[in-house]
Amino acid sequence: MRPGGAVGGSGGDRTPGADRTGGAAGAPRASTAVFALLGSPVAHSLSPAIHNAAFAAAGLDAVYVALACAAASVEPLMRALAEAGGGGNVTLPHKAAAFAALDRPTDAARATGACNTFWAEDGALAGDNTDVDGFGAAARTLLDPWPDDGSARVLGAGGAARAASYWLGRAGWRVVVEGRTPERVAELVGALGMPAVRAAGGEAAGCDLLVNATPLGLDPADPPPLEDARLAEVGGVLDMAYAASPNALERAARERGVPYADGREMLVRQAAAAWPRWFGRDAPIRAMRGALGDAT
């Protein structure tokens, strides 16, 4: 969170979560900044493990919890957490409701119509969609060297597909979006309004990057999101899903020698992207990756 005071408050120069004697060890105190994940359900979330490990590594007096809530409670909770000196994240199904609550959305939040990270800024409720930068960092980690004039095929038409398509289009890539429901694909393409992003239809199958932004793969028993043969002309696969064991898409990619990454790296990267917003500093990525490995 950036300095600037509470939402609707009197301002001031306190930076929530700043280094204090004792750091994050032990029980929370009156001075402890509270950050929360808002969504429903949230019991399965790995975000508390990731962020609490990072808070401890950085010596911050802060704690991160998961709060299941209804859509009507999203804005009051966001404002209360930010006003108290904390902030947080928002997950399904409340990212659109969180965006609607913002006083100061970032460009990424506006473009995607979603907010997954919030904080107080100069008395206003600010928010971003760090899924965008999280995706980009994960994609660059997968493809090395990075092709500046690349092509991508994005499978899916939901919020994850919108974040991926926006980042790729902004990076100057040619993006084809493919989904089971043409109307939803058309809605995504129209909402982004980027000439480089278009609906699938008639183009060659090959691409530098295949992005799975569908739910297929969350369960290792799920069928693959596309036919295995279509991986023959793919430079890399970024699967935004992840499971406890390799799913069908991962198995098919690795059998063909295609570079593959699942959603774990994106999860860490989108979490890390919140830290400059919350604290004005980089996140301890190594501690985050370690916590994710321990939790999975």
Protein backbone atom coordinates (compact mmCIF):
# COMPACT_ATOMS: atom_id res chain seq x y z
CA MET A 1 0.00 0.00 0.00
CA ARG A 2 1.25 3.46 -0.82
CA PRO A 3 1.40 6.16 1.82
CA GLY A 4 -1.48 8.59 1.67
CA GLY A 5 -3.92 7.84 4.46
CA ALA A 6 -7.15 6.00 4.91
CA VAL A 7 -10.09 5.86 2.55
CA GLY A 8 -12.23 8.83 3.44
CA GLY A 9 -9.85 9.53 6.33
CA SER A 10 -7.58 12.37 7.32
CA GLY A 11 -4.45 11.28 5.44
CA GLY A 12 -1.07 11.13 7.13
CA ASP A 13 2.27 9.52 6.34
CA ARG A 14 1.92 6.11 7.95
CA THR A 15 2.85 3.29 5.61
CA PRO A 16 0.74 0.26 6.63
CA GLY A 17 2.73 -2.88 7.18
CA ALA A 18 5.95 -0.92 7.65
CA ASP A 19 8.88 -2.59 9.36
CA ARG A 20 8.38 -2.68 13.09
CA THR A 21 10.12 -4.46 15.95
CA GLY A 22 8.96 -8.04 16.03
CA GLY A 23 7.88 -8.14 12.38
CA ALA A 24 5.14 -10.64 11.56
CA ALA A 25 6.16 -13.20 14.20
CA GLY A 26 3.73 -14.05 16.99
CA ALA A 27 0.15 -12.99 17.46
CA PRO A 28 -1.23 -9.91 15.65
CA ARG A 29 -1.18 -6.68 17.64
CA ALA A 30 -3.12 -3.44 17.52
CA SER A 31 -0.52 -2.10 15.10
CA THR A 32 -0.71 -5.07 12.74
CA ALA A 33 -1.93 -4.24 9.23
CA VAL A 34 -4.64 -6.64 8.04
CA PHE A 35 -4.84 -7.79 4.43
CA ALA A 36 -7.57 -10.12 3.19
CA LEU A 37 -8.67 -12.17 0.23
CA LEU A 38 -12.36 -11.59 -0.52
CA GLY A 39 -14.31 -14.18 -2.50
CA SER A 40 -16.53 -17.23 -2.29
CA PRO A 41 -15.30 -19.87 -1.75
CA VAL A 42 -11.86 -19.03 -0.37
CA ALA A 43 -11.05 -21.96 1.94
CA HIS A 44 -8.92 -23.57 -0.80
CA SER A 45 -6.85 -20.44 -1.47
CA LEU A 46 -3.05 -20.50 -1.26
CA SER A 47 -2.85 -16.70 -1.02
CA PRO A 48 -2.65 -16.58 2.81
CA ALA A 49 0.29 -18.98 2.83
CA ILE A 50 2.08 -17.04 0.09
CA HIS A 51 1.58 -13.57 1.55
CA ASN A 52 2.15 -14.47 5.20
CA ALA A 53 5.47 -16.11 4.27
CA ALA A 54 6.40 -12.98 2.36
CA PHE A 55 5.41 -10.71 5.26
CA ALA A 56 7.60 -12.76 7.59
CA ALA A 57 10.54 -12.74 5.17
CA ALA A 58 10.28 -8.96 4.81
CA GLY A 59 9.84 -8.37 8.54
CA LEU A 60 6.49 -6.64 8.12
CA ASP A 61 3.95 -6.29 10.91
CA ALA A 62 1.10 -7.56 8.77
CA VAL A 63 -1.21 -10.55 8.49
CA TYR A 64 -3.16 -11.98 5.56
CA VAL A 65 -6.46 -13.85 5.93
CA ALA A 66 -9.14 -15.26 3.64
CA LEU A 67 -12.70 -13.98 4.10
CA ALA A 68 -15.66 -15.64 2.41
CA CYS A 69 -18.26 -12.99 1.62
CA ALA A 70 -21.28 -12.13 -0.51
CA ALA A 71 -21.11 -9.60 -3.35
CA ALA A 72 -22.96 -6.98 -1.29
CA SER A 73 -20.20 -7.08 1.34
CA VAL A 74 -17.29 -6.56 -1.05
CA GLU A 75 -17.20 -2.76 -1.12
CA PRO A 76 -17.72 -2.27 2.65
CA LEU A 77 -14.98 -4.79 3.41
CA MET A 78 -12.59 -3.24 0.89
CA ARG A 79 -13.08 0.22 2.36
CA ALA A 80 -12.83 -0.98 5.96
CA LEU A 81 -9.59 -2.89 5.34
CA ALA A 82 -8.01 -0.01 3.43
CA GLU A 83 -9.14 2.57 6.00
CA ALA A 84 -7.62 0.47 8.79
CA GLY A 85 -4.24 0.55 7.08
CA GLY A 86 -4.33 -2.70 5.14
CA GLY A 87 -5.71 -3.79 1.80
CA GLY A 88 -6.09 -7.06 0.02
CA ASN A 89 -7.12 -9.10 -2.96
CA VAL A 90 -10.37 -10.18 -4.56
CA THR A 91 -11.06 -13.49 -6.26
CA LEU A 92 -14.02 -15.16 -7.97
CA PRO A 93 -16.83 -14.33 -8.22
CA HIS A 94 -16.33 -10.75 -6.97
CA LYS A 95 -13.71 -9.13 -9.23
CA ALA A 96 -16.31 -7.15 -11.19
CA ALA A 97 -18.01 -5.97 -7.98
CA ALA A 98 -14.63 -4.91 -6.64
CA PHE A 99 -13.92 -2.93 -9.80
CA ALA A 100 -17.25 -1.13 -9.46
CA ALA A 101 -16.31 -0.09 -5.92
CA LEU A 102 -13.07 1.65 -6.87
CA ASP A 103 -12.45 5.38 -6.75
CA ARG A 104 -9.14 5.04 -8.61
CA PRO A 105 -8.86 2.06 -10.96
CA THR A 106 -5.64 1.47 -12.88
CA ASP A 107 -5.59 1.17 -16.67
CA ALA A 108 -5.41 -2.62 -16.37
CA ALA A 109 -8.47 -2.69 -14.10
CA ARG A 110 -10.41 -0.47 -16.51
CA ALA A 111 -9.44 -2.52 -19.57
CA THR A 112 -10.42 -5.83 -18.00
CA GLY A 113 -13.37 -4.58 -15.92
CA ALA A 114 -11.93 -6.43 -12.93
CA CYS A 115 -10.09 -5.67 -9.70
CA ASN A 116 -8.09 -8.25 -7.77
CA THR A 117 -5.91 -5.93 -5.64
CA PHE A 118 -6.91 -2.88 -3.58
CA TRP A 119 -5.36 -0.32 -1.26
CA ALA A 120 -5.86 3.23 0.01
CA GLU A 121 -4.28 6.10 -1.89
CA ASP A 122 -4.62 9.75 -0.84
CA GLY A 123 -7.92 9.00 0.86
CA ALA A 124 -9.35 7.08 -2.10
CA LEU A 125 -9.95 3.39 -2.70
CA ALA A 126 -7.51 2.37 -5.43
CA GLY A 127 -7.40 -0.93 -7.26
CA ASP A 128 -5.58 -2.87 -9.94
CA ASN A 129 -5.86 -6.16 -11.79
CA THR A 130 -2.46 -7.73 -11.14
CA ASP A 131 -3.54 -10.83 -13.06
CA VAL A 132 -2.40 -8.81 -16.08
CA ASP A 133 1.20 -8.22 -14.95
CA GLY A 134 1.28 -11.63 -13.26
CA PHE A 135 0.46 -13.27 -16.56
CA GLY A 136 3.07 -11.22 -18.40
CA ALA A 137 5.83 -12.08 -15.95
CA ALA A 138 4.97 -15.78 -16.12
CA ALA A 139 4.90 -15.69 -19.94
CA ARG A 140 8.31 -14.02 -20.12
CA THR A 141 9.73 -16.59 -17.73
CA LEU A 142 8.44 -19.41 -19.94
CA LEU A 143 9.63 -18.06 -23.30
CA ASP A 144 13.31 -17.18 -23.33
CA PRO A 145 14.34 -15.49 -25.54
CA TRP A 146 11.15 -13.46 -25.68
CA PRO A 147 9.79 -12.83 -29.23
CA ASP A 148 8.86 -9.15 -29.48
CA ASP A 149 6.58 -9.72 -32.48
CA GLY A 150 4.90 -12.92 -31.36
CA SER A 151 1.59 -14.65 -31.83
CA ALA A 152 -0.66 -16.27 -29.25
CA ARG A 153 -3.79 -18.35 -29.09
CA VAL A 154 -5.84 -17.84 -25.94
CA LEU A 155 -8.34 -20.56 -25.03
CA GLY A 156 -11.28 -19.25 -23.03
CA ALA A 157 -13.39 -16.11 -22.84
CA GLY A 158 -13.61 -15.32 -19.13
CA GLY A 159 -11.72 -12.95 -16.89
CA ALA A 160 -8.43 -14.88 -17.08
CA ALA A 161 -8.57 -14.87 -20.89
CA ARG A 162 -9.28 -11.14 -20.88
CA ALA A 163 -6.27 -10.41 -18.66
CA ALA A 164 -3.97 -12.53 -20.82
CA SER A 165 -5.27 -11.08 -24.09
CA TYR A 166 -4.93 -7.53 -22.81
CA TRP A 167 -1.32 -8.01 -21.73
CA LEU A 168 -0.36 -9.74 -24.99
CA GLY A 169 -2.10 -7.14 -27.14
CA ARG A 170 -0.45 -4.34 -25.19
CA ALA A 171 2.92 -6.05 -25.74
CA GLY A 172 2.39 -5.88 -29.50
CA TRP A 173 1.53 -9.52 -30.07
CA ARG A 174 -1.07 -10.87 -32.46
CA VAL A 175 -3.71 -12.63 -30.36
CA VAL A 176 -6.42 -15.07 -31.40
CA VAL A 177 -9.10 -15.86 -28.83
CA GLU A 178 -10.86 -19.21 -29.06
CA GLY A 179 -13.82 -20.31 -26.96
CA ARG A 180 -16.79 -22.63 -26.96
CA THR A 181 -19.26 -19.74 -27.03
CA PRO A 182 -18.70 -17.34 -29.96
CA GLU A 183 -20.82 -14.66 -28.30
CA ARG A 184 -18.56 -14.55 -25.24
CA VAL A 185 -15.44 -14.44 -27.42
CA ALA A 186 -16.94 -11.56 -29.41
CA GLU A 187 -17.78 -9.75 -26.18
CA LEU A 188 -14.20 -10.11 -24.92
CA VAL A 189 -12.68 -8.90 -28.19
CA GLY A 190 -15.11 -5.98 -28.40
CA ALA A 191 -14.55 -4.94 -24.79
CA LEU A 192 -10.77 -4.80 -25.21
CA GLY A 193 -11.04 -2.91 -28.51
CA MET A 194 -7.48 -3.80 -29.51
CA PRO A 195 -6.80 -4.38 -33.24
CA ALA A 196 -4.23 -7.06 -32.40
CA VAL A 197 -6.82 -9.14 -30.50
CA ARG A 198 -9.42 -10.96 -32.59
CA ALA A 199 -11.69 -13.98 -32.53
CA ALA A 200 -10.42 -17.29 -33.89
CA GLY A 201 -11.40 -18.25 -37.40
CA GLY A 202 -9.46 -19.43 -40.45
CA GLU A 203 -5.92 -18.66 -39.26
CA ALA A 204 -3.00 -21.10 -39.14
CA ALA A 205 -2.81 -23.33 -36.08
CA GLY A 206 0.78 -22.43 -35.17
CA CYS A 207 1.65 -19.81 -32.54
CA ASP A 208 4.48 -18.80 -30.25
CA LEU A 209 2.37 -19.20 -27.13
CA LEU A 210 -0.74 -21.21 -26.32
CA VAL A 211 -2.61 -19.98 -23.25
CA ASN A 212 -5.14 -22.17 -21.46
CA ALA A 213 -7.49 -19.76 -19.69
CA THR A 214 -10.27 -22.33 -19.26
CA PRO A 215 -11.06 -24.31 -16.08
CA LEU A 216 -10.01 -27.52 -17.81
CA GLY A 217 -6.95 -28.85 -16.03
CA LEU A 218 -7.83 -27.87 -12.48
CA ASP A 219 -8.66 -31.55 -11.99
CA PRO A 220 -5.93 -33.91 -13.31
CA ALA A 221 -8.73 -36.09 -14.71
CA ASP A 222 -10.07 -33.26 -16.93
CA PRO A 223 -9.84 -33.73 -20.70
CA PRO A 224 -7.37 -31.44 -22.51
CA PRO A 225 -8.70 -28.06 -23.71
CA LEU A 226 -7.67 -28.88 -27.32
CA GLU A 227 -6.57 -31.81 -29.44
CA ASP A 228 -3.02 -33.01 -28.74
CA ALA A 229 -2.09 -32.77 -32.43
CA ARG A 230 -2.53 -28.98 -32.32
CA LEU A 231 0.52 -28.68 -30.07
CA ALA A 232 2.83 -29.61 -32.95
CA GLU A 233 3.27 -25.97 -34.03
CA VAL A 234 3.23 -24.31 -30.61
CA GLY A 235 6.31 -22.63 -29.14
CA GLY A 236 5.20 -22.84 -25.51
CA VAL A 237 2.17 -23.54 -23.32
CA LEU A 238 1.14 -21.36 -20.39
CA ASP A 239 -1.60 -23.20 -18.53
CA MET A 240 -3.35 -20.84 -16.12
CA ALA A 241 -4.79 -23.88 -14.33
CA TYR A 242 -2.79 -26.05 -11.97
CA ALA A 243 -3.44 -29.34 -10.27
CA ALA A 244 -1.81 -31.58 -7.69
CA SER A 245 -0.49 -33.83 -10.45
CA PRO A 246 0.16 -33.29 -14.18
CA ASN A 247 -3.02 -32.70 -16.19
CA ALA A 248 -3.69 -33.82 -19.75
CA LEU A 249 -2.36 -30.64 -21.35
CA GLU A 250 0.91 -30.81 -19.42
CA ARG A 251 1.40 -34.47 -20.29
CA ALA A 252 0.76 -33.81 -23.98
CA ALA A 253 3.08 -30.79 -24.09
CA ARG A 254 5.94 -32.56 -22.33
CA GLU A 255 5.59 -35.64 -24.55
CA ARG A 256 6.15 -33.35 -27.54
CA GLY A 257 8.97 -31.39 -25.97
CA VAL A 258 6.95 -28.17 -25.85
CA PRO A 259 7.93 -25.78 -23.01
CA TYR A 260 5.15 -25.79 -20.42
CA ALA A 261 4.31 -23.86 -17.26
CA ASP A 262 1.21 -24.18 -15.11
CA GLY A 263 -0.60 -21.51 -13.12
CA ARG A 264 1.69 -21.60 -10.08
CA GLU A 265 4.19 -19.11 -11.49
CA MET A 266 1.39 -16.73 -12.47
CA LEU A 267 -0.12 -17.09 -8.98
CA VAL A 268 3.18 -16.04 -7.41
CA ARG A 269 3.73 -13.25 -9.91
CA GLN A 270 0.29 -11.69 -9.51
CA ALA A 271 0.74 -11.85 -5.74
CA ALA A 272 4.15 -10.18 -6.02
CA ALA A 273 2.73 -7.46 -8.28
CA ALA A 274 0.52 -6.31 -5.38
CA TRP A 275 3.49 -5.35 -3.22
CA PRO A 276 4.51 -2.14 -5.04
CA ARG A 277 0.86 -1.06 -4.71
CA TRP A 278 0.64 -1.94 -1.02
CA PHE A 279 4.14 -1.14 0.23
CA GLY A 280 6.04 0.68 -2.51
CA ARG A 281 8.61 -2.13 -2.61
CA ASP A 282 9.27 -5.39 -4.42
CA ALA A 283 8.02 -8.64 -2.98
CA PRO A 284 10.33 -11.41 -1.72
CA ILE A 285 9.66 -13.74 -4.65
CA ARG A 286 11.82 -16.56 -3.29
CA ALA A 287 9.83 -16.71 -0.05
CA MET A 288 6.57 -16.71 -2.02
CA ARG A 289 7.70 -19.57 -4.25
CA GLY A 290 8.88 -21.52 -1.20
CA ALA A 291 5.53 -21.10 0.54
CA LEU A 292 3.68 -22.20 -2.59
CA GLY A 293 5.86 -25.29 -2.88
CA ASP A 294 5.23 -26.18 0.77
CA ALA A 295 1.47 -25.69 0.36
CA THR A 296 1.18 -27.82 -2.77
